[in-house]
PDB file of C-alpha atoms and ligand atoms in Angstrom:
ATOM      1  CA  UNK A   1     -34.359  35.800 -75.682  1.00 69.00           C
ATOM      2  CA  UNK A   2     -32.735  32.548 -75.915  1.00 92.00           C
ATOM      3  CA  UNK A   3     -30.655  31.124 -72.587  1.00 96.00           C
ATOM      4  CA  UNK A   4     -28.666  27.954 -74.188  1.00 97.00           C
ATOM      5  CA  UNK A   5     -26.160  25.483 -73.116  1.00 98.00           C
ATOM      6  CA  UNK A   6     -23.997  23.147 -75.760  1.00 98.00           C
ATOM      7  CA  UNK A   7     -22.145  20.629 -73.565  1.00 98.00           C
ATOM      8  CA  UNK A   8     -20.149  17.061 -75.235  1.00 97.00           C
ATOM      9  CA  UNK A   9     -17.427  15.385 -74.959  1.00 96.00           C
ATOM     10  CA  UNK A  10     -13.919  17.624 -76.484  1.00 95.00           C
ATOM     11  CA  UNK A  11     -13.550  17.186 -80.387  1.00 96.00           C
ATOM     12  CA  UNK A  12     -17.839  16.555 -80.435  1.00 97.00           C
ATOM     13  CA  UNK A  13     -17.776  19.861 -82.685  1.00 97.00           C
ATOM     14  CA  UNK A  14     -19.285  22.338 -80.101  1.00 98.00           C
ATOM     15  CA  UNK A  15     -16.972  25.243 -80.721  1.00 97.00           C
ATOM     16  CA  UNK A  16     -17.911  24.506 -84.727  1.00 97.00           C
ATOM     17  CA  UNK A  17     -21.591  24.188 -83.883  1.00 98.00           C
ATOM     18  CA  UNK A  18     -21.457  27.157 -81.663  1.00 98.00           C
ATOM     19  CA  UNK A  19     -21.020  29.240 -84.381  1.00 97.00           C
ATOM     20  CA  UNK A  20     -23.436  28.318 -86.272  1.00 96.00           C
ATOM     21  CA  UNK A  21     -25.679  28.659 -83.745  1.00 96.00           C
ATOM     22  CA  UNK A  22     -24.967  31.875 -82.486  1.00 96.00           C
ATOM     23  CA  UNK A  23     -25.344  33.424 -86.392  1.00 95.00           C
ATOM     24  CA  UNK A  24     -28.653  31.886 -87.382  1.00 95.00           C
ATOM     25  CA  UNK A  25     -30.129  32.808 -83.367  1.00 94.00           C
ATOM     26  CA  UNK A  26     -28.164  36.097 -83.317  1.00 95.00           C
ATOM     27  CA  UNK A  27     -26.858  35.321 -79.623  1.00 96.00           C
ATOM     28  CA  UNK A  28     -23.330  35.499 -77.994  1.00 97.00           C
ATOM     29  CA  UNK A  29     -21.402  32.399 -78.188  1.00 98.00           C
ATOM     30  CA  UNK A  30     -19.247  32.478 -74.860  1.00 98.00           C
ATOM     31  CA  UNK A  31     -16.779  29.510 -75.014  1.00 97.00           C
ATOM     32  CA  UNK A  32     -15.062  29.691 -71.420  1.00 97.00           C
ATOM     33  CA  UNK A  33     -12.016  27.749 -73.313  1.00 95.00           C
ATOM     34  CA  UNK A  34     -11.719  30.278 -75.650  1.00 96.00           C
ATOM     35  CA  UNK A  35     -11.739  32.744 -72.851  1.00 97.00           C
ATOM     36  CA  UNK A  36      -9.100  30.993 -70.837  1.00 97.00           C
ATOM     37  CA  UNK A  37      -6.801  30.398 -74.049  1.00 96.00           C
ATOM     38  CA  UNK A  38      -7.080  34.217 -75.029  1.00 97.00           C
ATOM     39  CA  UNK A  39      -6.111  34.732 -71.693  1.00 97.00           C
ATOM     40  CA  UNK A  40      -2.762  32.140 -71.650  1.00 97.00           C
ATOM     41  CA  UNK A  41      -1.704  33.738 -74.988  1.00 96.00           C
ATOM     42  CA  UNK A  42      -2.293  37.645 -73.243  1.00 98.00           C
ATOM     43  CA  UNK A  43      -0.439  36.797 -70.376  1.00 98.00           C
ATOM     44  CA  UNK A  44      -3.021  37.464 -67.844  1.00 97.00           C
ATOM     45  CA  UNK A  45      -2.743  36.776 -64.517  1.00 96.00           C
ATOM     46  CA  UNK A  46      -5.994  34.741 -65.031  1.00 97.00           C
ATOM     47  CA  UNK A  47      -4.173  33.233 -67.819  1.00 97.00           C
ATOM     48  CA  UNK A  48      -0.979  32.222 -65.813  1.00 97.00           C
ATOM     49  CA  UNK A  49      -2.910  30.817 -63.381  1.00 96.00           C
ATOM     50  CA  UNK A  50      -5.299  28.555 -66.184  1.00 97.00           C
ATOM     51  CA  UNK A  51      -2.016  27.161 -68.282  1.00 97.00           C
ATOM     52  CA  UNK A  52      -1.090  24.767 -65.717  1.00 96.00           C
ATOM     53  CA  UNK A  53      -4.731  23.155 -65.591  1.00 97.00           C
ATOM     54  CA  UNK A  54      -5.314  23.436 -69.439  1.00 96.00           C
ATOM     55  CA  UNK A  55      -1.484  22.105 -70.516  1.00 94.00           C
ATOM     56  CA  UNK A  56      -2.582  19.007 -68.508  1.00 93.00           C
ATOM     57  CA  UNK A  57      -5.740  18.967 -69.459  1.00 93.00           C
ATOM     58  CA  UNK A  58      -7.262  19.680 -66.303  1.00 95.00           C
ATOM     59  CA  UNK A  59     -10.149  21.858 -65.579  1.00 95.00           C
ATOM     60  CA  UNK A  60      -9.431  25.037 -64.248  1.00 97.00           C
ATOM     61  CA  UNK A  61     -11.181  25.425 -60.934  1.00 97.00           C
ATOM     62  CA  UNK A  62     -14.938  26.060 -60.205  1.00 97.00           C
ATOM     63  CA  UNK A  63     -14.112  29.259 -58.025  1.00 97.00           C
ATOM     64  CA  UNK A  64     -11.636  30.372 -60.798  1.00 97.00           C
ATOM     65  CA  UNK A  65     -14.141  29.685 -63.955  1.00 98.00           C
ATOM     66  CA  UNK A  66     -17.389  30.497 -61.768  1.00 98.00           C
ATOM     67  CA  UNK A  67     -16.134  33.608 -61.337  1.00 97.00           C
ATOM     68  CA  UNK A  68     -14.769  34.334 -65.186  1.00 97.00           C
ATOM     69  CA  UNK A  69     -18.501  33.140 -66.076  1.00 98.00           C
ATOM     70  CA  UNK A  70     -20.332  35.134 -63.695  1.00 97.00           C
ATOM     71  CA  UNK A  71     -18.557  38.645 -65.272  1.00 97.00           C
ATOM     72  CA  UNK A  72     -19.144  37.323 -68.348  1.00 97.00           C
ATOM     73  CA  UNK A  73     -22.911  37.197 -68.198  1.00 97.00           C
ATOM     74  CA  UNK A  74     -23.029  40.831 -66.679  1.00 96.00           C
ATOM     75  CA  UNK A  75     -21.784  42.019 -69.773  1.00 96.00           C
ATOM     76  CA  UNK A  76     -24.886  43.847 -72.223  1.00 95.00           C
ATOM     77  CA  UNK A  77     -24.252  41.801 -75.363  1.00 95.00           C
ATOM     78  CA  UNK A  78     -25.984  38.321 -73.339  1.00 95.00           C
ATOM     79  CA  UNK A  79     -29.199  40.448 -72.964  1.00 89.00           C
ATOM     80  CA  UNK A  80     -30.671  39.287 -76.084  1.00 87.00           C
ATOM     81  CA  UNK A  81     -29.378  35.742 -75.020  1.00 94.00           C
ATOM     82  CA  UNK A  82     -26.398  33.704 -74.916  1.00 97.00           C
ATOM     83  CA  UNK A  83     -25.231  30.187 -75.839  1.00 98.00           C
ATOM     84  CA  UNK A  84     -22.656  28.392 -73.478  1.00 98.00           C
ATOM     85  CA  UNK A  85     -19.616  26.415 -74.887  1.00 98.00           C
ATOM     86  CA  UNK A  86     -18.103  24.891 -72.189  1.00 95.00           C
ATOM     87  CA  UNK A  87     -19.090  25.107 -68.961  1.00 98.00           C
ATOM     88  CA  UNK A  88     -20.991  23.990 -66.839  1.00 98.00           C
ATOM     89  CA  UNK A  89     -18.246  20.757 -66.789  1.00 96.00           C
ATOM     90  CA  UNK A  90     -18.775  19.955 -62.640  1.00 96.00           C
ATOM     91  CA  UNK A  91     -21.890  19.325 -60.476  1.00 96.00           C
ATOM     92  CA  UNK A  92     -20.633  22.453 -58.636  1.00 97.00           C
ATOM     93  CA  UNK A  93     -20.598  24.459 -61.980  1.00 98.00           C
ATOM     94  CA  UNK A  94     -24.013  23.685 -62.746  1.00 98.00           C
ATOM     95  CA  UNK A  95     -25.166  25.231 -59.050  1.00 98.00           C
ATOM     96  CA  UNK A  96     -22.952  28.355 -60.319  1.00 98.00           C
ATOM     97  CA  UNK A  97     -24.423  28.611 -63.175  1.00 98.00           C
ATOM     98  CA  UNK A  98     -28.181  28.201 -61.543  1.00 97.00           C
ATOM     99  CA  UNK A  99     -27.286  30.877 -58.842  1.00 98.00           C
ATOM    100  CA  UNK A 100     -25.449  33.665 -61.377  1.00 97.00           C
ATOM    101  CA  UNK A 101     -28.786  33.501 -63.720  1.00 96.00           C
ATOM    102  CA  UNK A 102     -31.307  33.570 -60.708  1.00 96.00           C
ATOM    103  CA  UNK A 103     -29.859  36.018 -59.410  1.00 95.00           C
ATOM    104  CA  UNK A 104     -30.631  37.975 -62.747  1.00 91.00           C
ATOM    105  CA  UNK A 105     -34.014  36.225 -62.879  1.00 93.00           C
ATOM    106  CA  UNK A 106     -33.122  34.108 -65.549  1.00 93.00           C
ATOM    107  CA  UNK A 107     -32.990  30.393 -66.446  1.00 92.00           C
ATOM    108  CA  UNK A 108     -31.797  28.150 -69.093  1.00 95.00           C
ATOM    109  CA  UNK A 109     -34.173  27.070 -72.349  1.00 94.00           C
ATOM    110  CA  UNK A 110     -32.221  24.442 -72.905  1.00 96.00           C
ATOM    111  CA  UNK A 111     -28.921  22.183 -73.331  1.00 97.00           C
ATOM    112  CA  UNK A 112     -27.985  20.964 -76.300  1.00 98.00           C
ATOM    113  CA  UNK A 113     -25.897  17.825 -75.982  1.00 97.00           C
ATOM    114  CA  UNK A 114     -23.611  16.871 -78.875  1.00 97.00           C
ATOM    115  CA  UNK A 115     -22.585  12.897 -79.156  1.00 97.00           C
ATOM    116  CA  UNK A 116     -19.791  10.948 -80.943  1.00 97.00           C
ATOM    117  CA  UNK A 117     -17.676   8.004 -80.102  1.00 95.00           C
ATOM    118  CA  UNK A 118     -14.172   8.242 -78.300  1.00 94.00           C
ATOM    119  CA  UNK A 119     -12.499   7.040 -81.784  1.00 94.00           C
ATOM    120  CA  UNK A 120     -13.984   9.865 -83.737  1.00 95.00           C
ATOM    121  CA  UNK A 121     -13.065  12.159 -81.026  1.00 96.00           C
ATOM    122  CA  UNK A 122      -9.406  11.334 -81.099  1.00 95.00           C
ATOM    123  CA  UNK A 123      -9.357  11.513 -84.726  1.00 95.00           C
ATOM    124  CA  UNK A 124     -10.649  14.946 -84.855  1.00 95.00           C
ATOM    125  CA  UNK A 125      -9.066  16.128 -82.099  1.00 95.00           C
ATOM    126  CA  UNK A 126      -5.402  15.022 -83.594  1.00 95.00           C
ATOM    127  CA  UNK A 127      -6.355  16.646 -87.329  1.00 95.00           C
ATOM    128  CA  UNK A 128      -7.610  19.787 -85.249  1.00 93.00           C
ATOM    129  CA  UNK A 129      -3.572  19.758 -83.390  1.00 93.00           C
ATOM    130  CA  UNK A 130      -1.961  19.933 -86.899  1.00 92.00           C
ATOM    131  CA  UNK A 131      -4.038  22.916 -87.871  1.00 93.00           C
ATOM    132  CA  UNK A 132      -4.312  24.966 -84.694  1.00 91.00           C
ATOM    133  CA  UNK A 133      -1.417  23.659 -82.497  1.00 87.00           C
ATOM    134  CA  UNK A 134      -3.119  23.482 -79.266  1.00 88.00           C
ATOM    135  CA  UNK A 135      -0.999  22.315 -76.463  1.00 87.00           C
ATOM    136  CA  UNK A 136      -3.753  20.226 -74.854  1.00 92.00           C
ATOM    137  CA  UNK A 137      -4.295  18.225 -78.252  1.00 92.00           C
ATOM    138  CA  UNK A 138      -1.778  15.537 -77.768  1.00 93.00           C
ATOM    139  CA  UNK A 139      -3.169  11.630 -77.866  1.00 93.00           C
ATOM    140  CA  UNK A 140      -2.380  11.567 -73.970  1.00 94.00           C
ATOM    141  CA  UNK A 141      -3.826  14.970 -73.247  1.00 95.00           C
ATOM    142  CA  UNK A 142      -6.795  13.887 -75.343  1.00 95.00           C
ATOM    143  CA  UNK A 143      -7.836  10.666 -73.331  1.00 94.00           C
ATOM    144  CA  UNK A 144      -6.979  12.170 -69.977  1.00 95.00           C
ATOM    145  CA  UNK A 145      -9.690  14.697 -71.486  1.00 96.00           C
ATOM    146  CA  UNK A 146     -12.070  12.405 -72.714  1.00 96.00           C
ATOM    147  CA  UNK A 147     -11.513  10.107 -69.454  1.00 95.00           C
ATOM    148  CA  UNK A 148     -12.283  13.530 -67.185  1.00 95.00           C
ATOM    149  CA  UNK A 149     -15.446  13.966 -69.562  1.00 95.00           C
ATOM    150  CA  UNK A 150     -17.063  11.031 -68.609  1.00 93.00           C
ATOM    151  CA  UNK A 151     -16.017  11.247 -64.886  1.00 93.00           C
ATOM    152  CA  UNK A 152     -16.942  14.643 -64.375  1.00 92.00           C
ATOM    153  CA  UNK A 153     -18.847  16.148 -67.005  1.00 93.00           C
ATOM    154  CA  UNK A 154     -21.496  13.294 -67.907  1.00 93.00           C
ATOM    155  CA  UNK A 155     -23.250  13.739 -64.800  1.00 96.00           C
ATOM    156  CA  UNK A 156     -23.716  17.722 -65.859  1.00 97.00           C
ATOM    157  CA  UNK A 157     -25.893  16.504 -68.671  1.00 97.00           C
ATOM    158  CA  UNK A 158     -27.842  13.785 -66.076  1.00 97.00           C
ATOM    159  CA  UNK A 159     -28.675  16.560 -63.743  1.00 97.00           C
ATOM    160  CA  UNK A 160     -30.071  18.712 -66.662  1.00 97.00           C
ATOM    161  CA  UNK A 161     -31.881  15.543 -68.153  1.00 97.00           C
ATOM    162  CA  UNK A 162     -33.381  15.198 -64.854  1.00 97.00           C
ATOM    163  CA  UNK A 163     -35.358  19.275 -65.676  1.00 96.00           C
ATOM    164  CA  UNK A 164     -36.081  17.942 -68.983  1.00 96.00           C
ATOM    165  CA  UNK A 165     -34.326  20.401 -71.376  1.00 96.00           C
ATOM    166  CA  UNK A 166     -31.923  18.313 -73.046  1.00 97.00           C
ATOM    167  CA  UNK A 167     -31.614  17.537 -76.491  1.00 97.00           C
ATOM    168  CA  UNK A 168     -29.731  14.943 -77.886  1.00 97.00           C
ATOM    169  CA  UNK A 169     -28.101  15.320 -81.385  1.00 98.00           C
ATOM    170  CA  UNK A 170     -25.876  12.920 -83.237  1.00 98.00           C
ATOM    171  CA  UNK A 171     -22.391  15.027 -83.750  1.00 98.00           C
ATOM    172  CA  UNK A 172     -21.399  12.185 -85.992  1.00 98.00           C
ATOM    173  CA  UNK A 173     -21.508  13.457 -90.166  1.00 97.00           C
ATOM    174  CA  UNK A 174     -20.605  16.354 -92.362  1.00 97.00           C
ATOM    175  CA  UNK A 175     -20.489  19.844 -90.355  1.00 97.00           C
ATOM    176  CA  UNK A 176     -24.058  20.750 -92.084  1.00 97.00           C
ATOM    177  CA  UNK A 177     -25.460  17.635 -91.625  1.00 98.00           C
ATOM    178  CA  UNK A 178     -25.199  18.019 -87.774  1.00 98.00           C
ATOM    179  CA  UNK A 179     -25.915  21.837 -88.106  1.00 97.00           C
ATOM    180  CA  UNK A 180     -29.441  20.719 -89.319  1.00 96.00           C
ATOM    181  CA  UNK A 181     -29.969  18.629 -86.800  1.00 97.00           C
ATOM    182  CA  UNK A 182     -29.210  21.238 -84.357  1.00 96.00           C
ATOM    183  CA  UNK A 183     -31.435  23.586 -85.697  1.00 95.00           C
ATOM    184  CA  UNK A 184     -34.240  21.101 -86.056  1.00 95.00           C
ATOM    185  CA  UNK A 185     -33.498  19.844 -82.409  1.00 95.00           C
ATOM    186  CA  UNK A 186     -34.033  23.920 -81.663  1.00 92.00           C
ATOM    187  CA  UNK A 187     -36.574  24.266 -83.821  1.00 87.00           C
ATOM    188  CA  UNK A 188     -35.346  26.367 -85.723  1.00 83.00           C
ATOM    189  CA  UNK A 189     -36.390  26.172 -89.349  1.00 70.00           C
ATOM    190  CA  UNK A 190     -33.082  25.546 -91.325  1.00 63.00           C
TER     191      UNK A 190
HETATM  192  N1  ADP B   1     -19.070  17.177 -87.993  1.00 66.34           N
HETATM  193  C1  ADP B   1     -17.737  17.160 -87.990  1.00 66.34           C
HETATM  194  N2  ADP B   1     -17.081  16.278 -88.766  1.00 66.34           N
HETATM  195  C2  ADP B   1     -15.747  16.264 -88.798  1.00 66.34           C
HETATM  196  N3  ADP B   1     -14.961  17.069 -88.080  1.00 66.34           N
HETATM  197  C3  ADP B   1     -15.562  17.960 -87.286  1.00 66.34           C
HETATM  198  C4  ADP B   1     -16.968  18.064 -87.187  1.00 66.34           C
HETATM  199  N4  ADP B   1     -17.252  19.053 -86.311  1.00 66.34           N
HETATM  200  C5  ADP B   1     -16.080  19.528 -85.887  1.00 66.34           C
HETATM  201  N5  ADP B   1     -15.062  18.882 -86.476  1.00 66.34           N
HETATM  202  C6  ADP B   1     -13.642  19.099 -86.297  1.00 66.34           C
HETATM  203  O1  ADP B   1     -13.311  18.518 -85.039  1.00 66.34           O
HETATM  204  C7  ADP B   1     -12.429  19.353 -84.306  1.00 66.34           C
HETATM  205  C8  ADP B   1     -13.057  19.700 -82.974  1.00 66.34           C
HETATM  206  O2  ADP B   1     -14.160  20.563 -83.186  1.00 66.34           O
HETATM  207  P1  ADP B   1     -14.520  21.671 -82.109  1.00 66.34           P
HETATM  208  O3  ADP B   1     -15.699  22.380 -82.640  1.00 66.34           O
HETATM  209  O4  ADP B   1     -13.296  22.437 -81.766  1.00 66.34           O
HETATM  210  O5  ADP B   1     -14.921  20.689 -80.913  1.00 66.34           O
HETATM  211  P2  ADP B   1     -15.104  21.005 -79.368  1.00 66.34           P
HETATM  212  O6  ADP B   1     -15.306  22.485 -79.238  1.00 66.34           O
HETATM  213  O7  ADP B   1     -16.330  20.186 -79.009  1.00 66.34           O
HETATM  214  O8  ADP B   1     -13.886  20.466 -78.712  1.00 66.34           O
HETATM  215  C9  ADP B   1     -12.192  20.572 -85.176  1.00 66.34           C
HETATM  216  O9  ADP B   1     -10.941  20.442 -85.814  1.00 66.34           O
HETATM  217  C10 ADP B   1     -13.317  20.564 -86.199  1.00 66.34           C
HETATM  218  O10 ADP B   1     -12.927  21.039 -87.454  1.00 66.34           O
HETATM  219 MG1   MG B   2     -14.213  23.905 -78.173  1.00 66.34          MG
END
């Protein structure tokens, strides 16, 4: 049973290295973005409400995604374990998060933090708008996302650095390349 976080700055490869993950630990990769844009493109109420945050590139807010997250994990495929894509992004999410798995008498193993610089993230990010289209992938978008990243979500990783379960992995290289160091920063045999 493995309880996992992967948390970086948008365009770090998370949603790639998610799925790596996920195969070679056979656990659920939840990706709350996912979740939220399956949700815009159904329609949902939850989705109607999300689009206005997301087109902006905005976070949707804690009650909203604490809430999304908290039904998510009740669900029986995270028994065996689950890896986070996503969220926590706030201070506040991160006490969600710690109250939904105590209340299950869980924790987290660990948070895997994914690095690269803001160039390479804008670069990536704008090749990644050509192929999937997403409306939150424009160069504005992108550095009001990057800019809310460090404002908001680098203290996620501080608070979790402060339990000791972070691990640090260079996001910078060939998609392999950085899925080895993943693994080996799991310890995982590759
Ligand atoms: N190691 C890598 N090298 C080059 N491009 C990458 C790498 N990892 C991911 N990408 C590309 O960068 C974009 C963002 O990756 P994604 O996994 O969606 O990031 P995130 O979920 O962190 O925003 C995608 O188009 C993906 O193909
Ligand atoms: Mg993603």
């Amino acid at each position: 049973m493995t309880r996992l976080l992967i948390i970086g700055p948008p365009g770090a490869g998370k949603g790639t290295q998610a799925e790596k993950i996920s195969e070679r630990l056979q656990i659920v990769a939840i990706s709350t973005g996912d979740i939220f844009r399956a949700n815009v493109k159904g329609g949902t109420p939850l989705g109607v409400e999300a689009k206005k945050y997301i087109d902006a590139g905005n976070f949707v807010p804690d009650s909203v995604t604490n809430n999304m997250v908290r039904d998510r994990l009740a669900q029986q495929d995270v028994k065996d374990g689950f890896l986070l894509d996503g969220y926590p992004r706030t201070s506040a999410q991160v006490d969600a998060l710690d109250e939904i798995l105590a209340a299950q008498g869980q924790k987290l193993d660990g948070v895997l933090q994914l690095t690269a610089d803001d160039n390479e993230l804008v670069a990536r990010l704008l090749k990644r708008a050509e192929i999937e289209g997403r409306a939150d992938d424009t160069e504005e978008v992108i550095r009001h996302r990057l800019a809310l990243y460090h404002e908001e979500t680098q203290v996620v990783v501080d608070r979790y650095e402060e339990r000791g379960i972070v691990r640090k992995v260079d996001g910078i290289g060939a998609i392999d390349e950085v899925t080895d160091r993943v693994l080996s920063a799991l310890n995982v045999n590759a």
